[in-house]
């Protein structure tokens, strides 16, 4: 039977102690992860993004026969690069024959490129970017090549609808896509090489994927996630990277020192837990790079492949460069000369540190019953916080977190040892949010699983007869 730990109310952590515990949650930097992070090559990232742009276009509906141009040539090159990276990688084409639908204006074979690094368990951590590109106004009248200033998104719609919905769109028009999303693709290829050659044995299985069909509605990631859900696969995280390679915004502002991470709520979702985790780990391994956590699924009115994962309740975030240049997106001007490869390398290192830490850690504890009820109570007195969780495979201990309900990040923490119960006397579960993470013998910590208060499900009242207040005669002032 598990031992029960209790912390007296007087021993609650002060803010300064909480900060120390947050650092302790990560532990001292693991020299093996430090070495992996340091192996990221700016030069390789630049060479990869430049090569991807050289295919002219990587539109999902572009040429598949040419050996030098189009999406077919690009995906074969990506496949070969994964194979060259390491014999440890299991490389495959993830193929799907699509019918005509939405922006897919004809039947086409969609092909994701996948490289798997097997771990000790079958739970998966994904690192991804999309390798397709698009230039929806490439053959528009008076806009040859869709140079700088080509409209995208809402502006394109206002200018005459979605060009990609037109069967006559030229999918072979120039769409180099160096940053969107050659940057995320280069990052994924670089980390497949780095992880496979690190010499580390990870608990989680690492999956490196370059998606197709993102520009047509996240299709490649969506069909893959659908299949994961149908197979009841366990996905710990998706680190999605989309437009992460330029430090110069279209407004002229340069920011090479930070990156945005978007995550879907609610506040205690595993998506937000993943985002907080990345920020904490980055502070240890890439302290010069600021992580800007964004409390929304993605930029306003836009999206990326991580949403295909969150649609099936798989934890996912998307990395976005700090300050975008919209004049170099979805047109012929998205070229390598518009990128900052030192900045891309820093964003790659943040991915590497967080993904490696998470892959070495045990899985997050389960804090609900089989029916989804949180395993938290007020204890025998009715005034305590009594927490329970299921043991995580590979865990040597656990760390409990808590914070005020109005706060959006953990304020206090306590390592409680190798137990599956913990009690805080005289701490109201009404006033705090609680969570627990699993820690292995090396100090690597899982995501925090939060105890989430379920929304009250209201039942519609069955009424035989009602008199609506709108039909009542209100008294006049004189009658009152």
Coordinates of C-alpha atoms in Angstrom, one line a residue:
X1 CA 0.0 0.0 0.0
X2 CA 1.3 3.5 -0.9
X3 CA 2.5 5.7 1.9
X4 CA 0.6 9.0 2.4
X5 CA 2.6 12.1 2.8
X6 CA 1.3 15.3 4.4
X7 CA 2.7 18.8 4.5
X8 CA 1.7 21.0 7.4
X9 CA 0.0 24.2 6.3
X10 CA 2.9 26.2 7.9
X11 CA 5.3 24.6 5.5
X12 CA 3.7 25.9 2.3
X13 CA 6.3 27.2 0.0
X14 CA 7.0 30.9 -0.2
X15 CA 7.4 32.5 -3.7
X16 CA 11.2 32.3 -3.5
X17 CA 11.0 28.7 -2.4
X18 CA 8.6 28.0 -5.3
X19 CA 11.1 29.4 -7.7
X20 CA 13.8 27.1 -6.3
X21 CA 11.4 24.1 -6.6
X22 CA 10.6 25.0 -10.2
X23 CA 14.4 24.9 -11.0
X24 CA 14.7 21.6 -9.0
X25 CA 11.8 20.2 -11.1
X26 CA 14.2 20.3 -14.0
X27 CA 17.3 19.5 -12.0
X28 CA 20.7 20.4 -13.0
X29 CA 21.3 20.3 -16.8
X30 CA 21.8 16.7 -18.0
X31 CA 25.2 16.8 -19.8
X32 CA 23.9 14.4 -22.4
X33 CA 21.1 16.8 -23.3
X34 CA 23.6 19.7 -23.3
X35 CA 25.6 17.7 -25.8
X36 CA 22.6 17.0 -28.0
X37 CA 21.6 20.6 -28.0
X38 CA 25.1 21.7 -28.9
X39 CA 25.1 19.3 -31.9
X40 CA 22.5 21.4 -33.7
X41 CA 24.2 22.8 -36.8
X42 CA 23.3 26.2 -38.2
X43 CA 25.1 25.4 -41.4
X44 CA 23.1 22.2 -42.0
X45 CA 19.9 24.1 -41.3
X46 CA 20.8 26.7 -43.9
X47 CA 21.8 24.0 -46.4
X48 CA 18.6 22.2 -45.9
X49 CA 16.3 25.2 -46.2
X50 CA 18.2 26.3 -49.3
X51 CA 17.8 22.9 -50.9
X52 CA 14.1 22.8 -50.2
X53 CA 13.6 26.2 -51.8
X54 CA 15.5 25.0 -54.9
X55 CA 12.7 22.7 -55.8
X56 CA 10.8 25.8 -57.0
X57 CA 7.5 24.7 -55.5
X58 CA 6.4 22.0 -53.1
X59 CA 2.7 22.6 -53.6
X60 CA 0.7 19.5 -52.7
X61 CA -0.8 19.4 -56.2
X62 CA 2.5 20.2 -58.0
X63 CA 4.6 18.0 -60.2
X64 CA 5.5 14.6 -58.8
X65 CA 7.5 13.2 -61.7
X66 CA 10.4 15.6 -62.1
X67 CA 13.6 14.9 -60.3
X68 CA 14.4 18.5 -59.7
X69 CA 11.1 20.4 -59.3
X70 CA 7.9 19.9 -57.4
X71 CA 6.6 18.1 -54.4
X72 CA 7.6 14.6 -55.7
X73 CA 11.2 15.5 -56.0
X74 CA 11.1 17.3 -52.6
X75 CA 9.7 14.4 -50.7
X76 CA 12.0 11.9 -52.2
X77 CA 15.0 14.1 -51.2
X78 CA 13.6 14.4 -47.6
X79 CA 13.2 10.6 -47.4
X80 CA 16.8 10.1 -48.5
X81 CA 18.0 12.7 -46.0
X82 CA 16.2 10.8 -43.2
X83 CA 17.8 7.6 -44.4
X84 CA 21.3 9.2 -44.5
X85 CA 20.9 10.6 -41.0
X86 CA 21.1 7.3 -39.2
X87 CA 20.4 3.6 -39.7
X88 CA 18.5 3.8 -36.4
X89 CA 15.7 5.7 -38.0
X90 CA 12.8 3.8 -39.5
X91 CA 11.9 5.9 -42.5
X92 CA 8.7 5.6 -44.5
X93 CA 6.3 7.4 -46.8
X94 CA 2.9 7.9 -45.1
X95 CA 0.7 7.7 -48.2
X96 CA -3.0 8.6 -48.6
X97 CA -5.1 8.8 -51.8
X98 CA -7.4 11.8 -51.5
X99 CA -10.6 12.4 -53.3
X100 CA -11.5 15.9 -54.5
X101 CA -12.4 18.0 -51.5
X102 CA -12.1 21.7 -50.5
X103 CA -8.7 23.0 -51.7
X104 CA -7.9 19.6 -53.1
X105 CA -9.4 20.2 -56.5
X106 CA -8.6 16.8 -58.0
X107 CA -7.8 13.3 -56.8
X108 CA -4.2 13.3 -55.6
X109 CA -1.9 11.1 -53.5
X110 CA -0.8 13.0 -50.3
X111 CA 2.5 11.8 -48.9
X112 CA 3.9 12.6 -45.4
X113 CA 7.5 11.6 -44.8
X114 CA 8.1 9.9 -41.4
X115 CA 11.2 8.9 -39.5
X116 CA 10.8 6.9 -36.3
X117 CA 13.4 6.5 -33.6
X118 CA 12.1 3.7 -31.4
X119 CA 12.2 4.2 -27.6
X120 CA 11.7 1.8 -24.7
X121 CA 8.0 2.4 -24.8
X122 CA 5.5 2.9 -27.6
X123 CA 4.2 6.3 -26.4
X124 CA 5.1 8.9 -29.0
X125 CA 6.6 12.4 -29.1
X126 CA 6.3 14.1 -32.4
X127 CA 8.6 16.8 -33.9
X128 CA 7.1 18.2 -37.1
X129 CA 6.9 20.8 -39.8
X130 CA 5.1 20.9 -43.1
X131 CA 7.2 20.6 -46.3
X132 CA 4.5 21.7 -48.7
X133 CA 4.4 25.3 -50.0
X134 CA 1.9 27.4 -51.8
X135 CA 1.5 30.5 -54.0
X136 CA -2.2 30.9 -54.5
X137 CA -1.8 34.1 -56.6
X138 CA 1.1 32.7 -58.7
X139 CA -1.0 33.0 -61.9
X140 CA -3.3 35.7 -60.9
X141 CA -3.8 38.6 -63.5
X142 CA -1.4 41.5 -63.0
X143 CA 0.5 39.6 -60.4
X144 CA 3.0 37.3 -62.1
X145 CA 4.9 35.1 -59.7
X146 CA 3.0 36.5 -56.8
X147 CA 5.8 38.7 -55.5
X148 CA 6.0 40.7 -52.3
X149 CA 2.6 42.0 -51.2
X150 CA 0.6 39.1 -52.5
X151 CA -2.5 38.8 -50.5
X152 CA -3.2 35.9 -48.2
X153 CA -5.9 34.9 -45.8
X154 CA -8.7 37.3 -45.3
X155 CA -7.2 39.8 -47.8
X156 CA -7.2 37.2 -50.5
X157 CA -10.8 36.3 -49.7
X158 CA -11.8 39.9 -50.0
X159 CA -10.0 40.2 -53.3
X160 CA -12.1 37.5 -54.9
X161 CA -12.3 34.3 -52.9
X162 CA -10.0 31.5 -52.2
X163 CA -7.7 31.0 -55.2
X164 CA -6.9 27.4 -54.1
X165 CA -10.5 26.5 -54.7
X166 CA -10.2 27.2 -58.4
X167 CA -9.4 24.2 -60.5
X168 CA -7.4 26.3 -62.9
X169 CA -4.9 27.4 -60.2
X170 CA -1.3 26.8 -61.4
X171 CA 0.2 24.6 -58.7
X172 CA 3.6 24.7 -60.4
X173 CA 4.0 28.4 -60.0
X174 CA 7.1 29.4 -58.0
X175 CA 6.5 28.8 -54.3
X176 CA 10.0 28.3 -52.8
X177 CA 8.6 28.2 -49.2
X178 CA 12.0 28.7 -47.6
X179 CA 10.6 29.9 -44.3
X180 CA 7.0 28.6 -44.7
X181 CA 7.7 26.0 -43.9
X182 CA 11.2 25.1 -45.1
X183 CA 12.3 26.3 -41.7
X184 CA 10.2 23.8 -39.8
X185 CA 11.1 21.0 -42.2
X186 CA 14.8 21.8 -41.8
X187 CA 14.4 21.8 -38.0
X188 CA 12.7 18.4 -38.1
X189 CA 15.4 16.9 -40.3
X190 CA 18.2 18.3 -38.2
X191 CA 16.7 17.0 -35.0
X192 CA 16.1 13.5 -36.5
X193 CA 19.9 13.4 -37.1
X194 CA 20.8 14.8 -33.7
X195 CA 18.5 12.5 -31.7
X196 CA 19.4 9.4 -33.7
X197 CA 23.1 10.0 -33.3
X198 CA 23.0 11.2 -29.6
X199 CA 23.7 7.7 -28.2
X200 CA 20.7 8.3 -25.8
X201 CA 18.2 5.6 -25.1
X202 CA 14.8 7.4 -24.8
X203 CA 11.8 6.1 -22.9
X204 CA 9.5 7.6 -25.5
X205 CA 9.5 6.8 -29.2
X206 CA 10.5 9.9 -31.2
X207 CA 8.6 10.5 -34.5
X208 CA 9.9 13.1 -36.9
X209 CA 7.4 14.0 -39.6
X210 CA 7.3 16.4 -42.5
X211 CA 3.6 17.0 -43.4
X212 CA 2.1 17.6 -46.8
X213 CA -1.3 19.2 -47.4
X214 CA -0.9 21.8 -44.6
X215 CA -1.7 24.7 -47.0
X216 CA -4.9 23.0 -48.1
X217 CA -6.3 22.7 -44.6
X218 CA -3.9 20.6 -42.4
X219 CA -4.8 17.5 -44.4
X220 CA -1.6 15.4 -44.0
X221 CA -1.5 15.9 -40.3
X222 CA -5.2 15.4 -39.9
X223 CA -5.4 12.0 -41.7
X224 CA -2.3 10.9 -39.7
X225 CA -3.9 12.0 -36.4
X226 CA -7.2 10.3 -37.3
X227 CA -5.3 7.0 -37.7
X228 CA -3.5 7.5 -34.4
X229 CA -6.8 8.0 -32.7
X230 CA -8.4 5.0 -34.4
X231 CA -5.4 2.8 -33.3
X232 CA -5.7 4.2 -29.7
X233 CA -2.1 5.3 -29.9
X234 CA -0.5 7.1 -26.9
X235 CA 0.9 10.6 -27.9
X236 CA 2.7 12.5 -25.2
X237 CA 3.3 15.6 -27.3
X238 CA 3.5 17.2 -30.7
X239 CA 6.2 19.9 -31.1
X240 CA 5.0 21.5 -34.3
X241 CA 7.1 24.2 -36.0
X242 CA 5.7 26.5 -38.7
X243 CA 7.5 29.6 -39.8
X244 CA 10.4 29.7 -37.3
X245 CA 13.3 30.9 -39.4
X246 CA 13.3 34.7 -39.7
X247 CA 14.1 37.4 -37.1
X248 CA 13.1 40.4 -39.3
X249 CA 9.4 41.3 -39.3
X250 CA 7.6 43.0 -42.1
X251 CA 7.3 46.0 -39.8
X252 CA 11.1 46.4 -39.7
X253 CA 11.4 45.1 -36.1
X254 CA 14.2 42.6 -35.5
X255 CA 13.7 40.0 -32.7
X256 CA 16.3 37.2 -32.8
X257 CA 16.0 36.5 -29.0
X258 CA 12.6 35.1 -28.6
X259 CA 10.1 32.6 -30.0
X260 CA 6.3 32.3 -29.6
X261 CA 4.6 29.1 -28.5
X262 CA 0.9 28.8 -29.0
X263 CA -1.2 26.3 -27.1
X264 CA -4.9 25.6 -27.0
X265 CA -6.7 26.0 -23.7
X266 CA -8.3 25.5 -21.3
X267 CA -5.7 26.7 -18.8
X268 CA -5.1 23.2 -17.3
X269 CA -5.1 21.3 -20.6
X270 CA -2.1 19.1 -21.4
X271 CA -1.4 21.5 -24.3
X272 CA -0.8 24.3 -21.8
X273 CA 1.2 21.9 -19.6
X274 CA 3.4 21.2 -22.6
X275 CA 3.9 24.9 -23.3
X276 CA 4.9 25.5 -19.7
X277 CA 7.3 22.6 -19.7
X278 CA 9.1 23.9 -22.8
X279 CA 9.5 27.3 -21.2
X280 CA 11.0 25.8 -18.0
X281 CA 13.4 23.4 -19.8
X282 CA 14.5 26.1 -22.3
X283 CA 15.5 28.2 -19.3
X284 CA 18.0 25.5 -18.4
X285 CA 19.5 24.6 -21.8
X286 CA 19.0 27.7 -23.9
X287 CA 18.7 30.5 -21.3
X288 CA 19.5 33.3 -23.8
X289 CA 16.3 32.6 -25.8
X290 CA 13.1 34.0 -24.4
X291 CA 10.0 31.7 -24.6
X292 CA 6.8 33.8 -25.1
X293 CA 3.8 31.6 -24.2
X294 CA 0.7 32.6 -26.1
X295 CA -2.7 31.6 -24.6
X296 CA -4.5 30.8 -27.8
X297 CA -4.4 27.9 -30.3
X298 CA -2.5 30.0 -32.9
X299 CA -2.2 33.4 -34.4
X300 CA -5.5 35.2 -35.0
X301 CA -7.5 33.5 -37.7
X302 CA -4.7 31.2 -38.8
X303 CA -3.6 27.7 -38.0
X304 CA -1.2 24.8 -38.4
X305 CA -0.8 21.1 -38.1
X306 CA -0.8 20.9 -34.3
X307 CA -4.6 21.5 -34.4
X308 CA -4.9 18.1 -36.1
X309 CA -3.5 16.6 -32.9
X310 CA -5.5 18.7 -30.4
X311 CA -8.6 17.7 -32.4
X312 CA -8.1 14.2 -31.0
X313 CA -7.0 15.4 -27.5
X314 CA -3.3 14.7 -28.2
X315 CA -1.2 17.4 -26.5
X316 CA 0.4 19.8 -29.0
X317 CA 1.8 23.2 -29.5
X318 CA 3.1 25.3 -32.4
X319 CA 6.3 27.3 -32.5
X320 CA 6.2 30.6 -34.4
X321 CA 8.9 33.1 -35.0
X322 CA 8.7 36.3 -32.9
X323 CA 7.8 38.8 -35.6
X324 CA 6.6 37.6 -39.0
X325 CA 6.9 39.2 -42.4
X326 CA 3.6 38.6 -44.2
X327 CA 5.1 39.9 -47.5
X328 CA 7.3 36.8 -47.6
X329 CA 4.5 34.2 -47.1
X330 CA 2.5 32.3 -49.7
X331 CA 4.3 33.8 -52.6
X332 CA 7.4 33.7 -54.7
X333 CA 9.4 35.9 -52.3
X334 CA 9.7 33.4 -49.5
X335 CA 13.4 32.7 -50.2
X336 CA 16.4 31.7 -48.1
X337 CA 17.8 35.3 -48.2
X338 CA 14.9 36.4 -46.1
X339 CA 15.9 34.0 -43.2
X340 CA 18.1 34.3 -40.2
X341 CA 19.8 30.9 -39.7
X342 CA 21.3 31.7 -36.4
X343 CA 17.8 32.4 -35.1
X344 CA 16.5 29.1 -36.7
X345 CA 19.3 27.3 -34.9
X346 CA 18.3 28.7 -31.5
X347 CA 14.6 27.7 -32.1
X348 CA 15.9 24.2 -33.1
X349 CA 17.9 24.0 -29.8
X350 CA 14.8 24.9 -27.7
X351 CA 12.9 22.0 -29.5
X352 CA 15.8 19.7 -28.9
X353 CA 16.1 20.4 -25.2
X354 CA 12.5 20.1 -24.4
X355 CA 11.8 17.1 -26.5
X356 CA 14.8 15.2 -25.2
X357 CA 13.9 16.0 -21.6
X358 CA 10.4 14.8 -22.1
X359 CA 11.4 11.7 -24.0
X360 CA 13.8 10.7 -21.2
X361 CA 11.1 11.2 -18.5
X362 CA 8.3 8.8 -17.4
X363 CA 4.8 9.4 -18.7
X364 CA 2.6 11.8 -16.8
X365 CA 0.6 10.4 -14.0
X366 CA -3.1 9.7 -14.5
X367 CA -5.1 11.8 -12.1
X368 CA -8.7 10.7 -13.0
X369 CA -10.7 7.5 -12.6
X370 CA -11.6 5.3 -15.5
X371 CA -14.8 7.4 -15.8
X372 CA -12.8 10.7 -15.9
X373 CA -13.5 11.9 -12.3
X374 CA -10.5 13.7 -10.8
X375 CA -9.0 11.7 -7.9
X376 CA -8.9 14.6 -5.5
X377 CA -11.0 15.1 -2.4
X378 CA -11.2 17.2 0.8
X379 CA -9.9 14.4 2.9
X380 CA -11.4 13.0 6.1
X381 CA -11.7 16.4 7.7
X382 CA -13.4 18.0 4.7
X383 CA -10.9 20.9 4.8
X384 CA -7.7 19.3 3.3
X385 CA -6.4 18.7 -0.2
X386 CA -6.1 14.9 -0.6
X387 CA -4.5 13.9 -3.9
X388 CA -4.2 10.5 -5.5
X389 CA -2.8 9.3 -8.8
X390 CA -1.8 6.2 -10.7
X391 CA 1.8 5.2 -10.6
X392 CA 3.7 6.0 -13.8
X393 CA 6.0 3.3 -15.3
X394 CA 9.7 4.3 -14.7
X395 CA 8.9 6.9 -12.0
X396 CA 11.2 7.0 -8.9
X397 CA 9.1 9.8 -7.3
X398 CA 6.6 12.5 -7.9
X399 CA 6.4 16.3 -7.6
X400 CA 3.1 18.0 -6.6
X401 CA 2.3 21.5 -7.9
X402 CA -0.3 24.0 -6.8
X403 CA -1.3 27.6 -7.4
X404 CA -4.1 30.1 -6.9
X405 CA -7.0 29.5 -9.2
X406 CA -6.6 32.8 -10.9
X407 CA -3.0 32.3 -11.7
X408 CA -1.9 30.7 -15.0
X409 CA 1.3 29.1 -13.9
X410 CA 2.4 26.9 -11.0
X411 CA 3.4 28.9 -7.9
X412 CA 4.4 26.2 -5.4
X413 CA 5.9 22.7 -5.7
X414 CA 6.9 19.9 -3.4
X415 CA 8.8 16.7 -4.2
X416 CA 6.9 14.0 -2.3
X417 CA 8.9 10.8 -3.0
X418 CA 7.7 7.5 -4.5
X419 CA 4.1 7.6 -3.3
X420 CA 0.8 7.8 -5.0
X421 CA -1.1 9.8 -2.4
X422 CA -0.4 13.2 -0.9
X423 CA -2.3 15.5 1.5
X424 CA -2.1 19.2 2.3
X425 CA -3.8 19.8 5.6
X426 CA -6.1 22.9 5.8
X427 CA -5.6 23.7 2.1
X428 CA -8.9 24.1 0.3
X429 CA -9.3 22.4 -3.1
X430 CA -11.7 25.3 -3.8
X431 CA -8.9 27.9 -3.6
X432 CA -6.1 26.2 -5.4
X433 CA -5.4 24.2 -8.6
X434 CA -3.3 21.1 -8.1
X435 CA -1.2 18.9 -10.4
X436 CA 1.4 16.2 -10.2
X437 CA 4.4 15.1 -12.3
X438 CA 6.4 11.9 -12.4
X439 CA 10.2 12.0 -11.9
X440 CA 12.6 9.3 -12.8
X441 CA 15.9 8.4 -11.0
X442 CA 17.9 10.7 -13.2
X443 CA 15.6 13.7 -12.4
X444 CA 13.8 13.9 -15.7
X445 CA 10.2 15.0 -15.1
X446 CA 7.0 14.4 -17.1
X447 CA 4.4 16.9 -18.0
X448 CA 2.2 18.1 -15.1
X449 CA -1.2 16.4 -14.9
X450 CA -3.7 18.9 -13.4
X451 CA -6.7 18.0 -11.3
X452 CA -9.4 19.8 -13.3
X453 CA -12.8 20.6 -11.8
X454 CA -15.4 19.3 -14.2
X455 CA -18.0 21.7 -15.5
X456 CA -21.4 21.2 -14.0
X457 CA -23.7 19.6 -16.4
X458 CA -27.1 21.3 -16.2
X459 CA -30.3 19.4 -16.9
X460 CA -33.1 21.0 -18.8
X461 CA -36.1 21.5 -16.6
X462 CA -39.3 19.7 -17.6
X463 CA -42.1 22.2 -17.4
X464 CA -45.8 21.6 -17.8
X465 CA -46.7 25.3 -18.0
X466 CA -44.9 28.6 -17.6
X467 CA -45.8 32.2 -17.6
X468 CA -43.0 34.2 -19.1
X469 CA -42.0 37.4 -17.3
X470 CA -42.2 39.2 -20.6
X471 CA -46.0 38.6 -20.5
X472 CA -46.4 40.0 -17.0
X473 CA -47.7 43.5 -16.5
X474 CA -45.1 45.5 -14.6
X475 CA -46.4 47.8 -11.9
X476 CA -46.3 51.5 -12.5
X477 CA -44.6 53.9 -10.1
X478 CA -47.9 54.9 -8.7
X479 CA -48.9 51.3 -8.0
X480 CA -45.6 50.7 -6.2

